[in-house]
Tab-separated table of C-alpha atoms in Angstrom:
chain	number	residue	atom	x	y	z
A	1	UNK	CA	149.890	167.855	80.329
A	2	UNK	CA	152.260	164.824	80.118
A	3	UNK	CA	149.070	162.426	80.138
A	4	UNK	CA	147.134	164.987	77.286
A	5	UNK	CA	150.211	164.552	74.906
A	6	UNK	CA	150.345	161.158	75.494
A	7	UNK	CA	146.864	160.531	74.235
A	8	UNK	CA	147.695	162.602	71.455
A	9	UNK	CA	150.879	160.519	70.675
A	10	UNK	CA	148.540	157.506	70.680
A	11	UNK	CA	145.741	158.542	68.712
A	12	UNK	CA	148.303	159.648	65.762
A	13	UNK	CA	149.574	156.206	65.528
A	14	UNK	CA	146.213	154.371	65.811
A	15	UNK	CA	145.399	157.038	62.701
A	16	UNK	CA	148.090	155.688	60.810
A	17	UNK	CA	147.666	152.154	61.557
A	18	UNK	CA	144.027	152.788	60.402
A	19	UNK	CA	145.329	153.695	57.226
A	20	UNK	CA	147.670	151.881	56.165
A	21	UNK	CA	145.236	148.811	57.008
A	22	UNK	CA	142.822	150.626	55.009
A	23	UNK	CA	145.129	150.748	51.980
A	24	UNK	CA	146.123	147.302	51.993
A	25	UNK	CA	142.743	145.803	52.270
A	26	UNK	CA	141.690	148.040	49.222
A	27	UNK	CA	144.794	147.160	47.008
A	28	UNK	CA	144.100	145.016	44.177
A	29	UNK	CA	146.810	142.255	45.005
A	30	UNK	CA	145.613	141.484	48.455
A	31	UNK	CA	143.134	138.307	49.593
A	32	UNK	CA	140.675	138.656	52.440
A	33	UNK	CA	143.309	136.638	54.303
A	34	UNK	CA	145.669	139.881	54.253
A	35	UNK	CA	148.175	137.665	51.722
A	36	UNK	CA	149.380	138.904	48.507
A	37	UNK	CA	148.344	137.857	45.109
A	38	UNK	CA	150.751	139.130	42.850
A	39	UNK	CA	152.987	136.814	40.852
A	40	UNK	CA	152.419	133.903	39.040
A	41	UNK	CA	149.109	131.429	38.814
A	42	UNK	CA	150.030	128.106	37.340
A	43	UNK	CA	146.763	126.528	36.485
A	44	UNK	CA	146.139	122.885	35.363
A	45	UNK	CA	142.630	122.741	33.682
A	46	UNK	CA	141.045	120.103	32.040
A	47	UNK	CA	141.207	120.586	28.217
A	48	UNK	CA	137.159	121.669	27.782
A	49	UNK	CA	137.929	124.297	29.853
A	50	UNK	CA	140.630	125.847	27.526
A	51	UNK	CA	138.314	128.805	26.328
A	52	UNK	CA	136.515	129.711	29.524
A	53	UNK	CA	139.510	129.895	31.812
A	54	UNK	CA	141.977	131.778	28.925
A	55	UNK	CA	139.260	134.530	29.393
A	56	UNK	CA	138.855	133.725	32.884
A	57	UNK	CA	142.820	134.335	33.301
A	58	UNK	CA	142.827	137.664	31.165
A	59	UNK	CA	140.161	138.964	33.609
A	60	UNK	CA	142.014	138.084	36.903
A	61	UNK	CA	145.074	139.667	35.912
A	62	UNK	CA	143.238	142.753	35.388
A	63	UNK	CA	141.512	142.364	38.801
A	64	UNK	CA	144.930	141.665	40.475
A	65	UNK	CA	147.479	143.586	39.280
A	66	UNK	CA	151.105	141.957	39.057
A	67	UNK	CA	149.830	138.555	38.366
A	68	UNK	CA	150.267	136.481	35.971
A	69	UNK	CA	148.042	132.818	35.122
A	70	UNK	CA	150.066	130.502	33.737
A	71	UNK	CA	147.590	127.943	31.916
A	72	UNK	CA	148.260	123.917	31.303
A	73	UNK	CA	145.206	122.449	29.493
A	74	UNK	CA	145.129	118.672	28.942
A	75	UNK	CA	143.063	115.510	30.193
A	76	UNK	CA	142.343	115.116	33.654
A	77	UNK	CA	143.974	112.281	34.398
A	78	UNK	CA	146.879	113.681	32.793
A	79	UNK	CA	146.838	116.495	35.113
A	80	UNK	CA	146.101	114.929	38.416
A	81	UNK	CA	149.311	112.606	37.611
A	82	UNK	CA	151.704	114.968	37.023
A	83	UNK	CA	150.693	116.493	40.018
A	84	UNK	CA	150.929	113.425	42.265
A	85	UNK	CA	154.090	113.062	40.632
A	86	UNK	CA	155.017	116.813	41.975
A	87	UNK	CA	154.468	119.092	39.704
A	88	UNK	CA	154.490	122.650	40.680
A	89	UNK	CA	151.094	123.585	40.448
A	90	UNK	CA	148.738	126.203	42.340
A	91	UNK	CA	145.264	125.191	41.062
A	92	UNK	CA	143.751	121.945	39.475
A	93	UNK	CA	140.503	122.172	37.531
A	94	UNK	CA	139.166	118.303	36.047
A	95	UNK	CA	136.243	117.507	34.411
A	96	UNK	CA	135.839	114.733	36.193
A	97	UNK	CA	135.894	113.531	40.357
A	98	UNK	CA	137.257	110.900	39.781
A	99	UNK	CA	140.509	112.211	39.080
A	100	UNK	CA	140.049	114.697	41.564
A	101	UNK	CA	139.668	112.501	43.982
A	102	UNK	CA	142.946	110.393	43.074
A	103	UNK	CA	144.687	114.320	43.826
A	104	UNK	CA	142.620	114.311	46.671
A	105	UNK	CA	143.586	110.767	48.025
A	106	UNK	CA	147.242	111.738	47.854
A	107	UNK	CA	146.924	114.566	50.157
A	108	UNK	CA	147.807	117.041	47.567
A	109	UNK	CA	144.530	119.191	47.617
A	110	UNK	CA	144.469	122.384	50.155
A	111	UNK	CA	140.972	121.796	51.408
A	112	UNK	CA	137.809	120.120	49.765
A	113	UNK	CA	137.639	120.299	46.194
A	114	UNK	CA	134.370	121.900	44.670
A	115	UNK	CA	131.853	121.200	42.223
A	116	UNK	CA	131.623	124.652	40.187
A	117	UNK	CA	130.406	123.605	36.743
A	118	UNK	CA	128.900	120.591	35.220
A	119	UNK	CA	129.210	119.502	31.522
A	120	UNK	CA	126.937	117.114	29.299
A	121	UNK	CA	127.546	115.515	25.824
A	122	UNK	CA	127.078	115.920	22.339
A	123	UNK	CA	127.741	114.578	18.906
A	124	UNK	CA	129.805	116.385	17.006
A	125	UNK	CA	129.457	116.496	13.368
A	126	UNK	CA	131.367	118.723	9.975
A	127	UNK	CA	128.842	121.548	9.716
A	128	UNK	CA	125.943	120.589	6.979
A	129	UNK	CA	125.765	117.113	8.840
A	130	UNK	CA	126.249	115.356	5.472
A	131	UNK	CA	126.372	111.860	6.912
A	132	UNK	CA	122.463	112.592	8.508
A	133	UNK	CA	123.329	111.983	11.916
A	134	UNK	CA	120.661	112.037	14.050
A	135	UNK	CA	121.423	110.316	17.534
A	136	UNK	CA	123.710	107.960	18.970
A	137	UNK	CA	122.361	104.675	16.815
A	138	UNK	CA	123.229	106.330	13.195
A	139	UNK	CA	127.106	106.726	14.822
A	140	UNK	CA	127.024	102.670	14.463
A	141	UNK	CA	126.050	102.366	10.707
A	142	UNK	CA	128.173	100.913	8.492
A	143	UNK	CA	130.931	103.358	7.045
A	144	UNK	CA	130.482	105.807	9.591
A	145	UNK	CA	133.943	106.857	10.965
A	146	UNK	CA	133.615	107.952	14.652
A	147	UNK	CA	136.158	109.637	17.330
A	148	UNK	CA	136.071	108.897	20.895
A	149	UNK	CA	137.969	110.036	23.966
A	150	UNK	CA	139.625	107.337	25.671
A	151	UNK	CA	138.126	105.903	28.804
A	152	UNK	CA	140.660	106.433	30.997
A	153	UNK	CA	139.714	110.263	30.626
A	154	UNK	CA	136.224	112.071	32.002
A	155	UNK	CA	134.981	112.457	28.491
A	156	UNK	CA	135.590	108.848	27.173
A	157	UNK	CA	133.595	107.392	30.581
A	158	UNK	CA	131.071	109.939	29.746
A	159	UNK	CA	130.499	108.911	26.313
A	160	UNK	CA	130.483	105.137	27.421
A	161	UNK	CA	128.026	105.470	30.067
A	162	UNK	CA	125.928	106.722	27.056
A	163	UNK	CA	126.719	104.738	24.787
A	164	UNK	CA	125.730	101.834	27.074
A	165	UNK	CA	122.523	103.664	27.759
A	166	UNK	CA	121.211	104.111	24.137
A	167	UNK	CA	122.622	99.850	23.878
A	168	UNK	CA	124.526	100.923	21.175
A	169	UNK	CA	127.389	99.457	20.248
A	170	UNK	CA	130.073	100.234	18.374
A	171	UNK	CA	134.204	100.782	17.362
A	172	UNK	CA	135.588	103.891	16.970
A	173	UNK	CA	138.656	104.368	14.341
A	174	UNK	CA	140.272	106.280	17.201
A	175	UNK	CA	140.651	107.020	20.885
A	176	UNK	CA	142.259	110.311	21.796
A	177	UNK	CA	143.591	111.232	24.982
A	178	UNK	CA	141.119	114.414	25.624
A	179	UNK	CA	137.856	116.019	24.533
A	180	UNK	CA	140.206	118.658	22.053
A	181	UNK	CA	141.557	115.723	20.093
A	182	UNK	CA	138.229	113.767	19.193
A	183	UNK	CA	137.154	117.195	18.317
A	184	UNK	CA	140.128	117.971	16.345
A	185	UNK	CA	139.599	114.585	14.382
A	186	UNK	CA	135.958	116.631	12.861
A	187	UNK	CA	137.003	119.257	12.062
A	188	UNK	CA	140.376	118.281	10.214
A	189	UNK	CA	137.609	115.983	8.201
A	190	UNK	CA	139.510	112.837	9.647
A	191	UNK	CA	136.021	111.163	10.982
A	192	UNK	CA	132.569	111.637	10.397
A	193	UNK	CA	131.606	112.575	14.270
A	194	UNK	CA	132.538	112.331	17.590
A	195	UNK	CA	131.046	112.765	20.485
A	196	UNK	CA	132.322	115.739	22.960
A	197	UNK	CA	131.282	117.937	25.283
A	198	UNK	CA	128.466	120.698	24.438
A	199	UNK	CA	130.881	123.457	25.294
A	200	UNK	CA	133.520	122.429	22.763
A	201	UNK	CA	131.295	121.612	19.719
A	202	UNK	CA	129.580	125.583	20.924
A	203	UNK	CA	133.404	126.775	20.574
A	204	UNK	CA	134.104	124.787	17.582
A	205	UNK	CA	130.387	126.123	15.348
A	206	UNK	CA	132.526	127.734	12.613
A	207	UNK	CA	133.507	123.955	11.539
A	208	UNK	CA	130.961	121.567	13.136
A	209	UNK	CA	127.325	120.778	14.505
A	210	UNK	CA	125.948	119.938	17.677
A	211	UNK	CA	123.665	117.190	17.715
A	212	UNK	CA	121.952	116.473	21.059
A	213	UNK	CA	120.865	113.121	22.046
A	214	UNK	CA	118.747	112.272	25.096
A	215	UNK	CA	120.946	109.532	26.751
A	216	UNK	CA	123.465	112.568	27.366
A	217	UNK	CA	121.271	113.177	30.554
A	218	UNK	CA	122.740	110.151	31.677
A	219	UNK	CA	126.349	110.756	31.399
A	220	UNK	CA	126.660	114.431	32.914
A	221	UNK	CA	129.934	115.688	34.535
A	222	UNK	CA	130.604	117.458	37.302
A	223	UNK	CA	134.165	119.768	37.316
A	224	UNK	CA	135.527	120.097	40.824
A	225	UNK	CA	137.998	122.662	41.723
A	226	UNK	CA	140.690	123.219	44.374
A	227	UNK	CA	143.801	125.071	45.588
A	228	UNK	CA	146.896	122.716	46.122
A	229	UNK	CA	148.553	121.685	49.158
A	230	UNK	CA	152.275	122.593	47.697
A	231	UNK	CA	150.867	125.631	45.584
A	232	UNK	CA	154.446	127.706	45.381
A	233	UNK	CA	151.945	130.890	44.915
A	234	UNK	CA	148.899	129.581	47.512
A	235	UNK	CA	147.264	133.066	48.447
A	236	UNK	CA	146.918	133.391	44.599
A	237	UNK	CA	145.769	129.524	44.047
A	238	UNK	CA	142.907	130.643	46.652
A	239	UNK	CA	142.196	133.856	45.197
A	240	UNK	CA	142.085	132.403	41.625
A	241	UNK	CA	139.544	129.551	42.604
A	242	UNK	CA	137.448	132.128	44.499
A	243	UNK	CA	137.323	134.044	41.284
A	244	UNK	CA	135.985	131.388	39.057
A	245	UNK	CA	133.181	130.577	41.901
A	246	UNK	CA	132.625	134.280	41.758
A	247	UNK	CA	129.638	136.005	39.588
A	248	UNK	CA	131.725	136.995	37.216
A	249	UNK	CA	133.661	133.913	36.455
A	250	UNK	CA	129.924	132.156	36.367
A	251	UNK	CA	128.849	134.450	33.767
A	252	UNK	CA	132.010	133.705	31.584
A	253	UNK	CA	131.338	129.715	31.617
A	254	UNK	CA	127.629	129.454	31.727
A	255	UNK	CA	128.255	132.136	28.711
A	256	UNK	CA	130.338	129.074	27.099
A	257	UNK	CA	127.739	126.458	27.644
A	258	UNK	CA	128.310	124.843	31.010
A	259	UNK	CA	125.833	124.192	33.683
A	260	UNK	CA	125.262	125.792	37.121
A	261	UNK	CA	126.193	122.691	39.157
């Protein structure tokens, strides 16, 4: 009898442990790992990303319940300095590896970083085109006011490397410190073009053009991705990087124009 109720004793609390295992690993705010994702996200994504990963945040706050993505868009190597210099951040998203890599270098990355989207070039022109622009070469005609990122961030290297492939050559009335302020420079009718990325003139169609140009093959970027070493919220800084590798975060930026990498 004693050893009958005994098993009984034990089999009630192996039910319960069952279930309360079962309800944690269904909850919404849980990762794989068993750690909790509620609370806040703080996110540090390159500027092109600013659409894509505003819709990207709405939709994991729906899938985790009690969180809350805190977004900081600006150029990459903005970012990945202020984060050597130790701000608190959970995620960092560049357009570029090189800056990445400078995060990486530091020790400051929780793991490898990964490649999840990639991102080519365009010229960017007021919508009508009424200066005729047709491919790198007319951005060097006489009286033709151009904007260009600066080349200490991933778009102004980009649009170098292109630049030197097409051999053309020329000087920009301005240099802005990411991909949102040379495209900022069109549409406030400032400059004549400037050459982006082909997700941002896509956001941008209500005031400009795209104009593709084949030496853009040339100068394509690849956008790593990685949790941080310090992340004060790291079970979400995981979770939220698995979610933009996930199907539905791929659908939401190849939906914005970038490329499976």
């Amino acid at each position: 009898m004693r050893a009958a109720g005994r098993s009984r004793t034990v089999a009630v609390v192996a039910a319960v442990i069952t279930a309360l295992v079962a309800l944690a690993g269904c909850g919404a705010g849980t990762t794989a790992g068993g750690g909790s994702t509620d609370g806040t996200v703080t996110v540090f994504a390159a500027a092109s990303l600013t659409e894509s990963f505003t819709r990207i945040g709405r939709d994991f706050e729906a899938a985790h319940p009690g969180t809350t993505v805190v977004l900081n868009f600006a150029g990459s190597a903005a970012l990945a300095a202020q984060i050597n210099q130790g701000a608190p951040a959970d995620v960092f998203a560049s357009a570029a590896t090189r800056n990445m890599t400078t995060v990486a270098e530091a020790g400051n990355a929780d793991g490898d970083p990964v490649v999840f989207v990639r991102n080519q070039l365009v010229v960017a022109v007021p919508r009508g085109n009424p200066q005729g622009v047709a491919g790198l070469a007319d951005l060097a005609r006489p009286g033709v006011k151009v904007a260009l990122c600066a080349e200490q961030v991933p778009c102004g290297v980009a649009a170098r490397t292109a630049l030197d492939a097409a051999s053309v050559a020329l000087t920009p009335v301005t240099l802005e410190q990411d991909v949102r302020g040379a495209l900022s420079k069109v549409r406030l009718g400032e400059v004549d073009a400037a050459i982006v990325y082909r997700t941002d003139a896509l956001a941008a169609t209500a005031d400009v053009t795209a104009v593709e140009f084949p030496e853009s093959a040339r100068a394509v970027n690849d956008y790593p991705i990685v949790a941080l070493r310090d992340a004060p919220n790291p079970d979400g800084a995981r979770a939220f990087v698995a979610y933009v590798r996930s199907e539905r975060g791929r659908a939401v930026l190849t939906g914005a124009g970038f490329q499976a990498p």
